[in-house]
PDB file of C-alpha atoms in Angstrom:
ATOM      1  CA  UNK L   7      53.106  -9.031  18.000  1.00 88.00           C
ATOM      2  CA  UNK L   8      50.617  -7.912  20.983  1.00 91.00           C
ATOM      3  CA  UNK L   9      49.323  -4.743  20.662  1.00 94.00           C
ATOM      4  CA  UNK L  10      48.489  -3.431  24.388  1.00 94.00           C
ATOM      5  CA  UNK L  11      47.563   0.109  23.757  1.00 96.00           C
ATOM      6  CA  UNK L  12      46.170   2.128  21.194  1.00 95.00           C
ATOM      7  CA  UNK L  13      46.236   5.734  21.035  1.00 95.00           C
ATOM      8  CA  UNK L  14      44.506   7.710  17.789  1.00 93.00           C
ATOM      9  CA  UNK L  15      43.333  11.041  17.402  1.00 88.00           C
ATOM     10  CA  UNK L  16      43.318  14.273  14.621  1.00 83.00           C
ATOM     11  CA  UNK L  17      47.111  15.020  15.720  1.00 86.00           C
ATOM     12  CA  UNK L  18      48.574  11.680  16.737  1.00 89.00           C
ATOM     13  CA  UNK L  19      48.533   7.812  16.446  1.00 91.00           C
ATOM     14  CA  UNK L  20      51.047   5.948  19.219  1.00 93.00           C
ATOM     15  CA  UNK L  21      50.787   2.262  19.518  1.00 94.00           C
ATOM     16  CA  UNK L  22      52.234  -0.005  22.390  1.00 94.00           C
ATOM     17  CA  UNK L  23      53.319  -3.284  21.634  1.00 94.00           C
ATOM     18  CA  UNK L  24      55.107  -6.032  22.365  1.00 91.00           C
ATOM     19  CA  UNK L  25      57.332  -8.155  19.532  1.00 88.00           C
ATOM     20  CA  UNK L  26      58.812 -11.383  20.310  1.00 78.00           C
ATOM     21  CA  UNK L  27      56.291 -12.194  22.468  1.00 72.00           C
ATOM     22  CA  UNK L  28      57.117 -15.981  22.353  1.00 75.00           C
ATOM     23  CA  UNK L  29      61.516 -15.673  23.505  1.00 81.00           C
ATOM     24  CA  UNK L  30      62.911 -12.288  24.662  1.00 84.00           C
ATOM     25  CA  UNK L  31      59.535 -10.209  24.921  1.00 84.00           C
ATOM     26  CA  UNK L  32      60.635  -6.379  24.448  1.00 89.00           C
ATOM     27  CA  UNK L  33      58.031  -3.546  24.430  1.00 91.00           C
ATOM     28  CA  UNK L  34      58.189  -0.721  22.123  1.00 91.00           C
ATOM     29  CA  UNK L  35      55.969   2.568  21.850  1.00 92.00           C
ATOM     30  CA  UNK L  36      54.741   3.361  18.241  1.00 91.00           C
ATOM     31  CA  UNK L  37      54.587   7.457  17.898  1.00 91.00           C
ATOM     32  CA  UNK L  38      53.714   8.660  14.345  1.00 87.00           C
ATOM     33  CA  UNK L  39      52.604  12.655  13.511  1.00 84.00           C
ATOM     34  CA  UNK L  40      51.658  11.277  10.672  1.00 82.00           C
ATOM     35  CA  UNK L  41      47.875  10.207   9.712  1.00 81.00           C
ATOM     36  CA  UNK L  42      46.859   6.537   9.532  1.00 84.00           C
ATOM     37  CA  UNK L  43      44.821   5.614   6.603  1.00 85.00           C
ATOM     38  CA  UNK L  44      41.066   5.678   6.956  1.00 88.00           C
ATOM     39  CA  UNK L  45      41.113   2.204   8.108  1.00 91.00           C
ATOM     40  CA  UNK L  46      42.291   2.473  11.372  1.00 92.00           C
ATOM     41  CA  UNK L  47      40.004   5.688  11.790  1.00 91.00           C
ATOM     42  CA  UNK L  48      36.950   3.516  10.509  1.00 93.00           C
ATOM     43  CA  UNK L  49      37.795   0.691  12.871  1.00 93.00           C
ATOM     44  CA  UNK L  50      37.880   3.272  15.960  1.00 93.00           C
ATOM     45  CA  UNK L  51      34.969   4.799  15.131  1.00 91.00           C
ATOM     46  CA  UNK L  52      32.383   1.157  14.916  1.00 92.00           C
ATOM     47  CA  UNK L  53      33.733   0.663  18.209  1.00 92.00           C
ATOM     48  CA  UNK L  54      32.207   3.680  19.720  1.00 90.00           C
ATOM     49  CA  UNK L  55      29.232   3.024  17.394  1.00 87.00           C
ATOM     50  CA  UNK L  56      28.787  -0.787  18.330  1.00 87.00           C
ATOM     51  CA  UNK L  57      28.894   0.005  21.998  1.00 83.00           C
ATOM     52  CA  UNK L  58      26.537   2.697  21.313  1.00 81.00           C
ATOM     53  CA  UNK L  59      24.063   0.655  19.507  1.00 79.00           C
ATOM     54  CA  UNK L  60      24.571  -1.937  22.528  1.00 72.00           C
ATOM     55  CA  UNK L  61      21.842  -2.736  25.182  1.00 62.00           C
ATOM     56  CA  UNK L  62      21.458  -0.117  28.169  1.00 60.00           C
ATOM     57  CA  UNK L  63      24.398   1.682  26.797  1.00 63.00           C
ATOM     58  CA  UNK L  64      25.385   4.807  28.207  1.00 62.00           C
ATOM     59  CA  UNK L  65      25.913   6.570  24.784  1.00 59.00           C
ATOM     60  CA  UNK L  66      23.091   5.440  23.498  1.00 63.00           C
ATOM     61  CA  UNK L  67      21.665   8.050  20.746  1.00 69.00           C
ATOM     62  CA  UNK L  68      24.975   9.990  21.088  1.00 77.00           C
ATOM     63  CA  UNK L  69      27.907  10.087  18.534  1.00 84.00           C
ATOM     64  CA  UNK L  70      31.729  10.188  19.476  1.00 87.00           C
ATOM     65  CA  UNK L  71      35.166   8.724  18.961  1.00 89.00           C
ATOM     66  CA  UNK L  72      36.983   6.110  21.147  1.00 93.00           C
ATOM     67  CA  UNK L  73      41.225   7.599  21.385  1.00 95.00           C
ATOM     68  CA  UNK L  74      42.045   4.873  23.536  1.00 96.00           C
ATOM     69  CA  UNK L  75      42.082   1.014  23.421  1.00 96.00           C
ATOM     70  CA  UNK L  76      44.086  -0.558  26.278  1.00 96.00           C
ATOM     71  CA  UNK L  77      44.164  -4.256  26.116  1.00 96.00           C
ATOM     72  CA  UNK L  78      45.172  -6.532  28.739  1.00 94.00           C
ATOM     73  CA  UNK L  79      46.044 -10.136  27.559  1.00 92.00           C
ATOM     74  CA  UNK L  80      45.936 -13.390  30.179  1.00 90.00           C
ATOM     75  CA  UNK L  81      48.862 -16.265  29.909  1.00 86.00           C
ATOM     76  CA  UNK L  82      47.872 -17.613  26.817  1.00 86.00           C
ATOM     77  CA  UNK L  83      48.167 -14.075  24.989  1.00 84.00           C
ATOM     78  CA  UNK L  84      44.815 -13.986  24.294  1.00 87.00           C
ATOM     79  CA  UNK L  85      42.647 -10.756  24.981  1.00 90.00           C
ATOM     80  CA  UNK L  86      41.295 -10.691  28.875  1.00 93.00           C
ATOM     81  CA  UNK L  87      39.717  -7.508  28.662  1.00 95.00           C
ATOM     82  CA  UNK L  88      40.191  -3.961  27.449  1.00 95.00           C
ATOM     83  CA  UNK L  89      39.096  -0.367  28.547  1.00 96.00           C
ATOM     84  CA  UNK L  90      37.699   2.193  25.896  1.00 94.00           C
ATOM     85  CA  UNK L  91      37.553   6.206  26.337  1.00 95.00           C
ATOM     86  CA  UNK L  92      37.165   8.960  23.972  1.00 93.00           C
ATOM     87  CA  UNK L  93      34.634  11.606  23.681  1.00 92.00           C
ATOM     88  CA  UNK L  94      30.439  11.929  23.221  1.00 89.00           C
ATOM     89  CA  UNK L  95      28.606  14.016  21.667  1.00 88.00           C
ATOM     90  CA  UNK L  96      24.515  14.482  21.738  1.00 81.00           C
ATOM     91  CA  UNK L  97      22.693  16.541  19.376  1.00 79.00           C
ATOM     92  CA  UNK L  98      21.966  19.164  22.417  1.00 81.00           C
ATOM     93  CA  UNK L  99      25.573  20.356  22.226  1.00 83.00           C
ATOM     94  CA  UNK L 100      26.250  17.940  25.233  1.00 84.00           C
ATOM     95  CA  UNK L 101      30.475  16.855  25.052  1.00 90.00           C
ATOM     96  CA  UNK L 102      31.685  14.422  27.592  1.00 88.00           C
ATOM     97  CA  UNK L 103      34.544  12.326  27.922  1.00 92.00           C
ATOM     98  CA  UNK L 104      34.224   9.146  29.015  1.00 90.00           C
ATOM     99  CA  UNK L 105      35.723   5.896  30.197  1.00 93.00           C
ATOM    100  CA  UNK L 106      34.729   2.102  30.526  1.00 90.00           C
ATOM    101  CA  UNK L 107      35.542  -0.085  33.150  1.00 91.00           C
ATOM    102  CA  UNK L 108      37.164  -3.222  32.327  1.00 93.00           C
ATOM    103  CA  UNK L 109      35.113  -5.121  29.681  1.00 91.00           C
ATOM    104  CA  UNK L 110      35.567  -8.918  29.823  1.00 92.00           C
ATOM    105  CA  UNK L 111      35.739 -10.654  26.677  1.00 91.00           C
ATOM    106  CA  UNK L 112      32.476 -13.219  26.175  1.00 79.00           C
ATOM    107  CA  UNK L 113      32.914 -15.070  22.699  1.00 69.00           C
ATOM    108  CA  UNK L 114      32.357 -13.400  19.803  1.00 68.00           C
ATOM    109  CA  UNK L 115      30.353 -10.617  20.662  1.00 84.00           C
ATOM    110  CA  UNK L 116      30.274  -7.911  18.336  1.00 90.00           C
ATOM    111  CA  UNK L 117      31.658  -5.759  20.504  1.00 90.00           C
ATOM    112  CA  UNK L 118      34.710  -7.854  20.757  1.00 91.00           C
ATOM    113  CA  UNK L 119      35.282  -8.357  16.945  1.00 92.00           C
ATOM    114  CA  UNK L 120      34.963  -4.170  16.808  1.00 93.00           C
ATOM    115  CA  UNK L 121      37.990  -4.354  18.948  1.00 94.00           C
ATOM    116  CA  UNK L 122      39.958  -6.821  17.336  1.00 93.00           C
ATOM    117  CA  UNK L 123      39.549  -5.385  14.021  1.00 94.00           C
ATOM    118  CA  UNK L 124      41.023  -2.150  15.722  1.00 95.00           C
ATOM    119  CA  UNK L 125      44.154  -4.226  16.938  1.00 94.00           C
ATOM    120  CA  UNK L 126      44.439  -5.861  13.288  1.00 94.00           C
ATOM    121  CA  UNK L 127      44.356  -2.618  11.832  1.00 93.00           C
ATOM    122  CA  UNK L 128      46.846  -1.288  14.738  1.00 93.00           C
ATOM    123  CA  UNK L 129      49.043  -3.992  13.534  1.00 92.00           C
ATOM    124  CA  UNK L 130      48.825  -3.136  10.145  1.00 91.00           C
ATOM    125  CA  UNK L 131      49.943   0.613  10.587  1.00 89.00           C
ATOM    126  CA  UNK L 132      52.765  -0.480  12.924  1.00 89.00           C
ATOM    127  CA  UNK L 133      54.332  -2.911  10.402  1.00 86.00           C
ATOM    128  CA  UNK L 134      53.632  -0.085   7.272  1.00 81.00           C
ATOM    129  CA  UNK L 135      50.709  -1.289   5.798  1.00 76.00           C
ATOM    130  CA  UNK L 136      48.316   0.752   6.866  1.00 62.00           C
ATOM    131  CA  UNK L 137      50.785   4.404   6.784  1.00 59.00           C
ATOM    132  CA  UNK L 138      50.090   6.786   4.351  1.00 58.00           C
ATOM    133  CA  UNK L 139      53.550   7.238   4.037  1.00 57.00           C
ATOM    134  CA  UNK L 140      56.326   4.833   4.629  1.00 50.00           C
ATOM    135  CA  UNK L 141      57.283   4.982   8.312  1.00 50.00           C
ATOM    136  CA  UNK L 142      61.045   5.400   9.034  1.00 46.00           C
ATOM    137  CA  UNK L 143      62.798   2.108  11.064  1.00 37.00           C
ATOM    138  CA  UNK L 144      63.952   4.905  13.478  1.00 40.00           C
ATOM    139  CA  UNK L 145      59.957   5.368  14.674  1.00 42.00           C
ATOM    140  CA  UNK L 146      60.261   1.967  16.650  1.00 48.00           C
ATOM    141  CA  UNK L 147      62.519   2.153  20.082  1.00 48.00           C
ATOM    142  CA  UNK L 148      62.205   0.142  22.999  1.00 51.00           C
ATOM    143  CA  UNK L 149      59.699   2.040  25.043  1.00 48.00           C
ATOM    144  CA  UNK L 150      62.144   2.355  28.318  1.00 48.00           C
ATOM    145  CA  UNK L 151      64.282   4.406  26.330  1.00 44.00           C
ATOM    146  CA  UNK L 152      61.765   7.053  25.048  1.00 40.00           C
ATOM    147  CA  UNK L 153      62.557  10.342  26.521  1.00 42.00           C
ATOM    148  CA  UNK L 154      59.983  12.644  24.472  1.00 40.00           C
ATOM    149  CA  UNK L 155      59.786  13.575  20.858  1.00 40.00           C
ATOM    150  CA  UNK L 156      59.028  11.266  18.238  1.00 41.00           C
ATOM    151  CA  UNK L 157      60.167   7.577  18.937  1.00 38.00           C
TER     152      UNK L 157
END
C-alpha cells in the first residue's frame, strides 16, 4: 500500500492510496466522518511541532496543526518528497495558513521519520486498526468512481 495523500482535521479524515502497487496498481480515496484514534492526531501534530522546532523555521515559537500530507514517491516507491499545510497560531492571536514547498527527503532526518510515522499510522486507520469504530468495506472505492458523499 502507498499512501499519497493525507487529509485530517476535527470533521474529516480522507486518505489516498494506492493497493497493489506491485501488478494492477488501482487508487482508492479513503473518506471516513468518523474520528481516527489519537494516534493519527498525535502523529500530525509532531510534524508541525518538529518542523517548528527546526532551524530557521518559519513557525518557529508558533503552535498549529498540519491537515495535509501529500507524498510523492520516485520509481522505486520510496518517498521523493512531500508538501505539508495546515494552520499557525502565535500567542498574539496571529492565525495563518500555510504551505511548504516540496521538501526533499535527506536520510533520516527527524523531520522525515515525523512523516513516516504519519503514513504508518495512515495505514493503520485505512486497514481498521487505527478506527475507533470498525470501518464498513463499502468506505473503500476506486477513487475515479467517487462522485461525492462518503466513499
Amino acid at each position: 500500500m502507498i499512501v499519497h495523500k493525507i487529509h485530517v482535521n476535527n470533521n474529516v479524515v480522507r486518505i489516498g492510496y494506492v493497493k497493489n502497487e506491485d501488478e494492477i496498481p488501482q487508487e482508492y480515496t479513503l473518506k471516513s466522518n468518523e474520528l481516527a484514534r489519537p494516534e493519527l492526531y498525535d502523529a500530525m501534530q509532531n510534524i508541525f511541532t518538529t518542523r517548528a522546532n527546526s532551524e530557521n523555521c518559519f513557525a518557529a515559537g508558533c503552535y498549529g496543526d498540519i491537515e495535509d500530507i501529500t507524498i510523492k514517491y520516485n520509481r522505486e516507491n520510496r518517498v521523493d518528497n512531500y508538501v505539508l499545510s495546515g494552520t499557525m497560531y502565535s500567542d498574539d492571536g496571529l492565525v495563518a495558513a500555510f504551505k511548504t514547498g516540496k521538501i526533499h527527503v535527506k536520510c533520516r532526518t527527524d523531520l522525515d521519520i515525523a512523516v513516516r510515522s504519519a503514513v504508518k499510522e495512515a495505514e493503520l486507520f485505512i486497514q481498521g486498526k487505527r478506527a475507533q469504530m470498525t470501518l464498513d468495506i463499502e468506505a473503500e472505492s476506486p477513487a475515479s468512481q467517487l462522485r461525492g458523499g462518503i466513499a
